CSV table of C-alpha atoms and ligand atoms in Angstrom, one decimal:
chain,number,residue,atom,x,y,z
A,15,MET,CA,64.2,111.3,98.9
A,16,ASN,CA,65.7,108.7,100.5
A,17,ASP,CA,68.0,109.3,104.2
A,18,PHE,CA,71.3,110.5,103.8
A,19,LEU,CA,73.7,107.5,103.7
A,20,PRO,CA,76.8,108.1,105.6
A,21,PHE,CA,80.1,106.7,104.9
A,22,THR,CA,80.3,104.9,108.5
A,23,ARG,CA,77.7,104.6,111.4
A,24,PRO,CA,78.2,102.5,114.4
A,25,THR,CA,75.8,99.9,115.9
A,26,ILE,CA,75.0,100.0,119.5
A,27,ASP,CA,72.4,98.0,120.7
A,28,GLU,CA,69.9,98.6,123.3
A,29,GLU,CA,71.9,96.1,125.8
A,30,THR,CA,75.1,98.0,125.4
A,31,ILE,CA,73.1,101.2,126.4
A,32,ALA,CA,71.3,99.6,129.2
A,33,ALA,CA,75.0,98.5,130.4
A,34,VAL,CA,76.1,101.8,129.7
A,35,ALA,CA,73.3,103.2,132.2
A,36,ASP,CA,74.2,100.9,134.8
A,37,VAL,CA,78.0,101.9,134.9
A,38,LEU,CA,76.4,105.5,135.3
A,39,ARG,CA,74.3,104.3,138.2
A,40,SER,CA,77.0,102.4,139.9
A,41,GLY,CA,79.1,105.2,141.3
A,42,TRP,CA,82.2,104.2,139.6
A,43,LEU,CA,83.0,105.9,136.3
A,44,THR,CA,86.6,105.8,135.3
A,45,SER,CA,89.0,102.8,135.2
A,46,GLY,CA,87.7,99.9,137.2
A,47,PRO,CA,85.9,96.5,136.9
A,48,ARG,CA,84.4,97.1,133.4
A,49,VAL,CA,88.1,97.9,132.0
A,50,GLN,CA,89.5,94.9,133.6
A,51,ALA,CA,86.6,92.7,132.0
A,52,PHE,CA,87.1,94.1,128.6
A,53,GLU,CA,90.9,93.6,128.8
A,54,ALA,CA,90.4,89.9,130.0
A,55,ALA,CA,87.9,89.5,126.7
A,56,LEU,CA,90.0,91.0,124.8
A,57,SER,CA,92.6,88.8,125.8
A,58,ALA,CA,90.6,85.7,125.2
A,59,TYR,CA,89.9,87.2,121.6
A,60,CYS,CA,93.4,87.7,121.3
A,61,GLY,CA,94.3,83.9,122.0
A,62,GLY,CA,95.0,84.3,125.5
A,63,ARG,CA,97.8,87.3,124.9
A,64,THR,CA,98.2,90.0,127.6
A,65,VAL,CA,96.2,93.0,126.2
A,66,ARG,CA,95.8,96.4,128.1
A,67,ALA,CA,93.1,99.1,127.2
A,68,PHE,CA,93.6,102.3,126.1
A,69,ASN,CA,91.7,105.6,125.6
A,70,SER,CA,92.7,105.6,122.0
A,71,GLY,CA,94.6,103.7,119.5
A,72,THR,CA,97.2,106.8,119.2
A,73,ALA,CA,98.2,106.2,123.0
A,74,ALA,CA,98.8,102.5,122.5
A,75,LEU,CA,101.1,103.3,119.5
A,76,GLU,CA,102.9,105.8,121.7
A,77,VAL,CA,103.1,103.5,124.7
A,78,ALA,CA,104.1,100.7,122.3
A,79,LEU,CA,107.0,103.1,121.2
A,80,ARG,CA,108.1,103.5,124.6
A,81,LEU,CA,107.9,100.1,125.9
A,82,ALA,CA,110.2,99.3,122.7
A,83,LYS,CA,112.3,102.0,123.8
A,84,VAL,CA,112.5,104.0,120.8
A,85,GLY,CA,113.3,107.6,121.2
A,86,ALA,CA,115.6,110.3,119.8
A,87,GLY,CA,117.9,109.2,117.5
A,88,ASP,CA,116.2,105.9,116.0
A,89,THR,CA,114.3,105.7,113.1
A,90,VAL,CA,111.0,104.0,112.7
A,91,ILE,CA,109.7,102.6,109.1
A,92,THR,CA,106.1,102.9,108.2
A,93,THR,CA,103.6,103.8,105.2
A,94,PRO,CA,103.0,107.4,104.2
A,95,LEU,CA,99.2,106.4,103.3
A,96,THR,CA,97.6,105.8,106.6
A,97,TRP,CA,96.1,107.9,109.1
A,98,VAL,CA,98.5,110.6,110.1
A,99,ALA,CA,98.4,109.7,114.2
A,100,THR,CA,100.9,106.6,112.9
A,101,ALA,CA,103.5,108.9,112.2
A,102,ASN,CA,102.8,111.3,114.7
A,103,VAL,CA,103.4,109.0,117.1
A,104,ILE,CA,107.0,108.4,116.2
A,105,LEU,CA,107.7,112.1,116.3
A,106,GLU,CA,106.1,111.9,119.9
A,107,VAL,CA,108.5,109.9,121.0
A,108,GLY,CA,111.4,112.1,119.7
A,109,ALA,CA,112.1,109.4,116.9
A,110,THR,CA,112.3,110.0,112.8
A,111,PRO,CA,109.7,108.1,110.5
A,112,VAL,CA,111.0,107.0,107.8
A,113,PHE,CA,108.5,106.2,104.7
A,114,VAL,CA,108.3,103.4,102.5
A,115,ASP,CA,106.1,103.6,99.5
A,116,VAL,CA,102.9,101.3,99.4
A,117,ASP,CA,102.4,98.5,97.2
A,118,PRO,CA,99.5,99.5,94.5
A,119,ALA,CA,97.8,96.1,94.8
A,120,THR,CA,97.3,96.3,98.4
A,121,ARG,CA,98.0,99.5,99.0
A,122,ASN,CA,99.9,98.7,102.4
A,123,ILE,CA,103.5,99.2,102.8
A,124,ASP,CA,105.5,97.7,99.9
A,125,LEU,CA,107.3,94.6,101.4
A,126,ASP,CA,109.8,94.5,98.4
A,127,GLN,CA,111.2,98.0,99.2
A,128,LEU,CA,111.0,97.5,103.1
A,129,ALA,CA,114.8,95.7,103.5
A,130,ASP,CA,116.4,98.8,101.3
A,131,ARG,CA,115.2,101.3,103.9
A,132,ILE,CA,116.7,99.4,107.0
A,133,THR,CA,119.9,101.0,108.1
A,134,PRO,CA,121.7,100.8,111.9
A,135,GLN,CA,119.5,103.8,113.2
A,136,THR,CA,116.2,101.4,112.4
A,137,LYS,CA,114.7,100.5,115.7
A,138,ALA,CA,111.3,99.2,114.9
A,139,ILE,CA,108.5,98.9,111.8
A,140,ILE,CA,104.8,99.9,111.9
A,141,PRO,CA,102.9,98.2,109.5
A,142,VAL,CA,99.3,99.1,108.9
A,143,ASP,CA,96.3,97.1,107.6
A,144,LEU,CA,94.8,99.9,105.6
A,145,ALA,CA,91.1,99.4,105.1
A,146,GLY,CA,91.6,96.0,107.1
A,147,LEU,CA,93.9,94.3,104.8
A,148,PRO,CA,96.6,92.9,106.3
A,149,VAL,CA,99.8,93.2,105.5
A,150,ASP,CA,101.7,89.9,104.5
A,151,ARG,CA,102.4,88.9,108.2
A,152,ASP,CA,104.8,85.9,107.0
A,153,ARG,CA,107.1,88.1,104.7
A,154,LEU,CA,106.9,91.0,107.1
A,155,TYR,CA,108.4,89.2,110.1
A,156,ALA,CA,111.0,87.7,108.2
A,157,ILE,CA,112.2,90.8,107.6
A,158,ALA,CA,111.9,92.0,111.1
A,159,GLY,CA,113.7,89.0,112.6
A,160,LYS,CA,116.5,89.1,110.0
A,161,HIS,CA,117.4,92.7,111.1
A,162,SER,CA,116.5,91.9,114.6
A,163,LEU,CA,113.8,94.6,114.7
A,164,ARG,CA,110.7,95.3,116.6
A,165,VAL,CA,107.2,95.2,115.1
A,166,ILE,CA,104.5,97.6,116.3
A,167,GLU,CA,101.6,96.3,114.4
A,168,ASP,CA,98.9,99.3,113.9
A,169,ALA,CA,96.1,97.1,113.7
A,170,ALA,CA,93.7,100.0,114.4
A,171,GLN,CA,91.5,99.0,110.8
A,172,SER,CA,91.9,95.3,111.0
A,173,PHE,CA,90.3,93.8,114.2
A,174,GLY,CA,88.5,91.1,112.8
A,175,SER,CA,90.8,90.3,110.4
A,176,THR,CA,92.9,86.8,109.9
A,177,TRP,CA,96.1,86.3,108.5
A,178,ASN,CA,96.4,82.6,107.2
A,179,GLY,CA,93.5,81.5,109.8
A,180,GLN,CA,95.2,83.2,112.7
A,181,ARG,CA,93.4,86.4,114.0
A,182,ILE,CA,95.4,89.8,113.6
A,183,GLY,CA,96.3,90.5,117.4
A,184,THR,CA,97.5,86.8,117.9
A,185,GLY,CA,100.8,87.4,116.4
A,186,GLN,CA,103.9,87.8,118.4
A,187,ASN,CA,104.8,91.6,118.8
A,188,PHE,CA,103.1,94.4,119.6
A,189,VAL,CA,99.5,95.1,118.4
A,190,ALA,CA,97.7,98.3,118.7
A,191,PHE,CA,94.1,98.5,118.2
A,192,SER,CA,91.7,101.4,117.8
A,193,PHE,CA,88.1,101.5,119.0
A,194,HIS,CA,87.7,105.2,117.7
A,195,ALA,CA,83.7,105.6,116.4
A,196,ASN,CA,84.4,104.6,113.0
A,197,LYS,CA,86.1,101.2,113.6
A,198,ASN,CA,85.0,98.0,113.2
A,199,ILE,CA,83.7,98.1,117.0
A,200,THR,CA,84.1,101.4,118.8
A,201,THR,CA,84.1,102.3,122.4
A,202,GLY,CA,83.4,105.8,121.5
A,203,GLU,CA,86.8,106.5,122.0
A,204,GLY,CA,89.4,103.9,122.7
A,205,GLY,CA,92.3,101.5,121.9
A,206,ALA,CA,94.2,98.9,123.2
A,207,LEU,CA,97.6,97.4,123.0
A,208,VAL,CA,98.8,93.7,122.7
A,209,LEU,CA,102.0,93.1,124.8
A,210,PRO,CA,104.5,90.6,123.4
A,211,GLU,CA,105.8,88.5,126.2
A,212,ASP,CA,109.0,90.1,127.0
A,213,ILE,CA,107.6,93.5,127.9
A,214,ASP,CA,106.1,94.0,131.5
A,215,PRO,CA,102.6,95.1,131.6
A,216,ALA,CA,103.2,96.7,135.1
A,217,LEU,CA,105.3,98.8,133.0
A,218,CYS,CA,102.8,99.3,130.3
A,219,GLU,CA,100.3,100.4,133.1
A,220,ARG,CA,102.8,103.0,134.4
A,221,LEU,CA,103.3,104.5,130.9
A,222,ARG,CA,99.3,104.3,130.7
A,223,LEU,CA,98.8,106.6,133.8
A,224,GLN,CA,101.5,109.2,135.0
A,225,GLY,CA,103.8,106.6,135.5
A,226,PHE,CA,102.6,106.2,139.0
A,227,GLN,CA,102.5,102.7,141.2
A,228,ARG,CA,100.5,102.1,144.8
A,229,PHE,CA,101.9,100.1,147.3
A,230,ALA,CA,100.2,98.0,149.9
A,231,ASP,CA,100.8,100.1,152.9
A,232,GLY,CA,99.2,103.4,150.7
A,233,GLY,CA,102.3,104.7,149.7
A,234,MET,CA,103.2,105.9,146.0
A,235,ASP,CA,105.8,106.2,143.9
A,236,VAL,CA,106.4,107.4,140.0
A,237,ASP,CA,109.3,106.2,138.4
A,238,VAL,CA,108.9,106.8,134.9
A,239,LEU,CA,107.0,109.8,132.7
A,240,GLY,CA,103.5,108.3,132.0
A,241,GLY,CA,100.7,109.7,130.2
A,242,LYS,CA,96.9,109.8,130.8
A,243,PHE,CA,95.8,107.4,128.5
A,244,ASN,CA,93.7,105.2,130.7
A,245,LEU,CA,90.1,103.9,129.2
A,246,THR,CA,87.0,104.8,131.3
A,247,ASP,CA,84.5,102.0,132.4
A,248,ILE,CA,81.8,104.1,130.3
A,249,ALA,CA,84.0,103.2,127.7
A,250,ALA,CA,84.6,99.8,128.4
A,251,ALA,CA,80.9,98.9,128.9
A,252,ILE,CA,80.4,99.7,125.3
A,253,GLY,CA,83.4,97.8,124.2
A,254,LEU,CA,81.9,94.5,126.0
A,255,GLY,CA,78.8,95.2,123.9
A,256,GLN,CA,80.9,95.4,121.0
A,257,LEU,CA,83.1,93.1,121.1
A,258,LYS,CA,80.2,90.1,121.4
A,259,ARG,CA,79.2,91.4,117.9
A,260,LEU,CA,82.5,91.5,115.9
A,261,ASP,CA,82.0,88.0,114.0
A,262,GLU,CA,78.6,89.4,113.2
A,263,PHE,CA,80.0,92.7,112.1
A,264,THR,CA,82.3,91.4,110.0
A,265,ALA,CA,80.1,88.7,108.2
A,266,CYS,CA,77.7,91.8,107.3
A,267,ARG,CA,80.6,94.0,105.9
A,268,ARG,CA,82.1,90.9,103.9
A,269,GLU,CA,78.6,90.3,102.4
A,270,LEU,CA,77.9,94.0,101.5
A,271,VAL,CA,81.5,94.3,99.9
A,272,GLN,CA,80.4,91.1,97.4
A,273,ARG,CA,77.5,92.8,96.3
A,274,TYR,CA,79.9,95.8,95.8
A,275,PHE,CA,82.0,93.5,93.6
A,276,ALA,CA,79.5,92.5,91.7
A,277,GLY,CA,77.3,95.8,91.3
A,278,LEU,CA,79.9,98.2,90.5
A,279,ASP,CA,80.1,99.1,86.7
A,280,ARG,CA,83.8,98.0,85.7
A,281,THR,CA,83.5,100.6,82.6
A,282,LEU,CA,83.3,103.6,85.1
A,283,GLY,CA,87.1,103.4,85.1
A,284,LEU,CA,87.0,102.6,89.1
A,285,GLN,CA,90.1,100.7,90.5
A,286,LEU,CA,88.8,98.1,92.8
A,287,PRO,CA,90.4,97.3,96.2
A,288,LEU,CA,92.2,93.8,96.2
A,289,ALA,CA,89.2,91.2,96.5
A,290,ASP,CA,90.3,89.4,99.8
A,291,PHE,CA,87.6,87.8,101.4
A,292,SER,CA,89.3,85.2,103.6
A,293,ASN,CA,91.5,87.6,105.5
A,294,SER,CA,90.3,91.7,105.6
A,295,ASN,CA,87.6,92.7,108.1
A,296,TRP,CA,86.8,95.3,105.0
A,297,HIS,CA,87.0,98.3,107.7
A,298,MET,CA,86.7,100.6,104.4
A,299,PHE,CA,85.7,99.9,100.8
A,300,HIS,CA,87.9,102.1,98.9
A,301,VAL,CA,88.2,102.5,95.2
A,302,LEU,CA,90.3,105.1,93.0
A,303,LEU,CA,88.5,107.3,91.1
A,304,PRO,CA,89.1,107.5,87.4
A,305,ASP,CA,92.3,109.6,86.1
A,306,GLY,CA,91.3,113.4,86.0
A,307,THR,CA,88.2,112.7,88.2
A,308,ASP,CA,88.0,115.8,90.4
A,309,ARG,CA,87.4,114.7,93.8
A,310,GLY,CA,85.4,117.7,95.2
A,311,ALA,CA,83.5,117.6,92.6
A,312,PHE,CA,82.6,113.8,92.9
A,313,ILE,CA,82.2,114.1,96.8
A,314,ALA,CA,79.8,116.8,96.0
A,315,SER,CA,77.5,115.2,93.3
A,316,MET,CA,77.4,111.9,95.7
A,317,ARG,CA,76.2,113.8,98.6
A,318,GLU,CA,73.9,116.0,96.5
A,319,LYS,CA,72.1,112.3,95.6
A,320,GLY,CA,72.1,111.4,99.5
A,321,ILE,CA,75.5,109.4,99.9
A,322,GLY,CA,78.3,110.0,102.3
A,323,ILE,CA,81.9,110.0,100.9
A,324,GLY,CA,85.1,109.8,102.8
A,325,VAL,CA,88.7,110.4,101.9
A,326,HIS,CA,91.0,107.9,103.7
A,327,TYR,CA,93.8,109.4,103.4
A,328,PRO,CA,96.1,111.4,101.4
A,329,ALA,CA,99.9,111.0,101.5
A,330,LEU,CA,100.7,112.1,105.0
A,331,HIS,CA,104.0,113.2,103.8
A,332,LEU,CA,102.9,116.2,101.9
A,333,PHE,CA,100.8,117.8,105.1
A,334,SER,CA,102.4,120.7,106.5
A,335,LEU,CA,104.1,119.9,109.1
A,336,TYR,CA,105.9,117.0,107.4
A,337,ARG,CA,106.9,119.3,104.4
A,338,ALA,CA,108.4,121.2,107.1
A,339,MET,CA,110.8,118.3,107.8
A,340,GLY,CA,111.9,118.0,104.0
A,341,PHE,CA,109.3,115.4,102.6
A,342,LYS,CA,107.8,116.6,99.2
A,343,PRO,CA,105.9,115.5,96.3
A,344,GLY,CA,107.5,112.7,94.3
A,345,ASN,CA,109.2,111.3,97.2
A,346,PHE,CA,106.4,108.3,97.6
A,347,PRO,CA,104.9,108.3,94.1
A,348,GLN,CA,102.1,105.4,94.8
A,349,ALA,CA,100.9,107.0,98.0
A,350,GLU,CA,100.6,110.5,96.2
A,351,ARG,CA,98.5,108.7,93.2
A,352,ILE,CA,96.3,106.5,95.4
A,353,GLY,CA,96.1,109.0,98.0
A,354,ALA,CA,94.7,111.9,95.6
A,355,SER,CA,91.9,109.8,94.0
A,356,ILE,CA,91.2,107.7,97.0
A,357,VAL,CA,87.7,107.5,98.3
A,358,THR,CA,85.7,105.3,100.6
A,359,LEU,CA,82.5,104.3,99.8
A,360,PRO,CA,79.7,103.5,102.1
A,361,LEU,CA,80.2,100.4,104.5
A,362,PHE,CA,78.8,99.7,107.6
A,363,PRO,CA,77.0,96.9,109.3
A,364,THR,CA,73.2,97.8,109.2
A,365,MET,CA,73.6,98.6,105.6
A,366,GLN,CA,70.9,97.3,103.2
A,367,ASP,CA,71.8,95.7,100.0
A,368,ALA,CA,69.5,98.1,98.3
A,369,ASP,CA,71.7,100.8,99.9
A,370,VAL,CA,74.9,99.2,97.9
A,371,ASP,CA,72.6,99.2,94.7
A,372,ARG,CA,71.7,103.0,95.5
A,373,VAL,CA,75.4,103.9,95.9
A,374,CYS,CA,76.2,101.8,92.9
A,375,ALA,CA,73.9,103.6,90.8
A,376,ALA,CA,74.9,106.8,92.1
A,377,LEU,CA,78.4,106.2,90.8
A,378,MET,CA,76.8,105.6,87.2
A,379,GLN,CA,75.2,108.6,87.0
A,380,THR,CA,77.9,111.0,88.6
A,381,LEU,CA,81.0,109.4,86.7
A,382,THR,CA,79.2,109.0,83.4
A,383,ARG,CA,78.0,112.8,83.0
A,384,PRO,CA,80.9,115.8,83.4
A,385,LEU,CA,81.3,116.8,86.9
A,386,ALA,CA,80.5,120.6,87.4
B,19,PLP,C1,92.1,104.9,113.6
B,19,PLP,C2,93.6,105.1,113.4
B,19,PLP,C3,94.5,105.3,114.4
B,19,PLP,C4,94.3,106.2,115.8
B,19,PLP,O1,93.4,105.5,116.5
B,19,PLP,P1,92.5,106.3,117.8
B,19,PLP,O2,91.8,105.6,118.3
B,19,PLP,O3,91.6,107.5,116.6
B,19,PLP,O4,93.6,107.0,118.4
B,19,PLP,C5,95.7,104.9,114.2
B,19,PLP,N1,96.1,104.2,112.8
B,19,PLP,C6,95.3,103.6,112.3
B,19,PLP,C7,95.6,103.1,110.7
B,19,PLP,C8,94.0,104.2,112.5
B,19,PLP,O5,92.9,104.4,111.4
């Protein structure tokens, strides 16, 4: 029996482990010199833009909304096919999410439908690069510009992706990254926010930590309600080690995905993702199961064969919290169809070609006989 193959696994090297041990011995564990060094490294990666680190991607998104002055009475347009954090932060600041269905080819927000959903209440758009495939930035910013809307890019999954040769994060507006354990680089838990030029980084820092500022004479003031969103130096040390390896990780993912495309039997009826090898960082490899497949039985059958399968994600407007706000089945048919049949196949940088072959063989066995 082979070892169990999870759908993802972080790659942490010994140098990073040693760097974390150094922090633990240093006497300074919370936000300090490592966070500053991590922010500087992220800024360099993002073409010199201002970047602040957070203890989660969710916190980065929430603070971006606050910096954009989005609140009660405002609406924010986003996709229903994303991790629920994207929409939860809109509720958290007191605004109302407006969902636009997804384009079945990209599985990202449908830019053909977006403009029609803009009203005088619309303050911002949160596009999500699902699985790392970037939303078309040219079309997106053309729409946002025409209606003077803020864009807060939820790039939690697209760190390492590019648009027309430009790294995601080097663009024009807010960009939020996540360094959750399953993301392409991790700090255990963590995130970062790239700031537009018209936003005061000092205000971002206050919103990140209790709204406080310290003066040279030792005095202190609190002028805004801030959260508790600061990253630790322990986490930043992991991030510094991870960032160095990002390009290598992305290259491994791309090669493994090419092997999936070559090895997956097209007669099984799986719907493959858009084959984008120039922009996507391949955060996840998503396939849609053939019509009528019982996803639970499929996952159980793959698990029996030693293969972990993820689900990212069911359409979020059908979660109880959102149904209670009036959303219901039929609102966003593409997101619902995709969300009901999507599965995440194993993909992480240290996977071997033989692992991909094993997944392909298990898919063949599982899908060519009746599921229990
Ligand atoms: C992971 C993720 C988030 C939230 O990031 P955390 O670091 O887990 O808070 C937000 N949006 C998307 C699309 C994500 O994948």
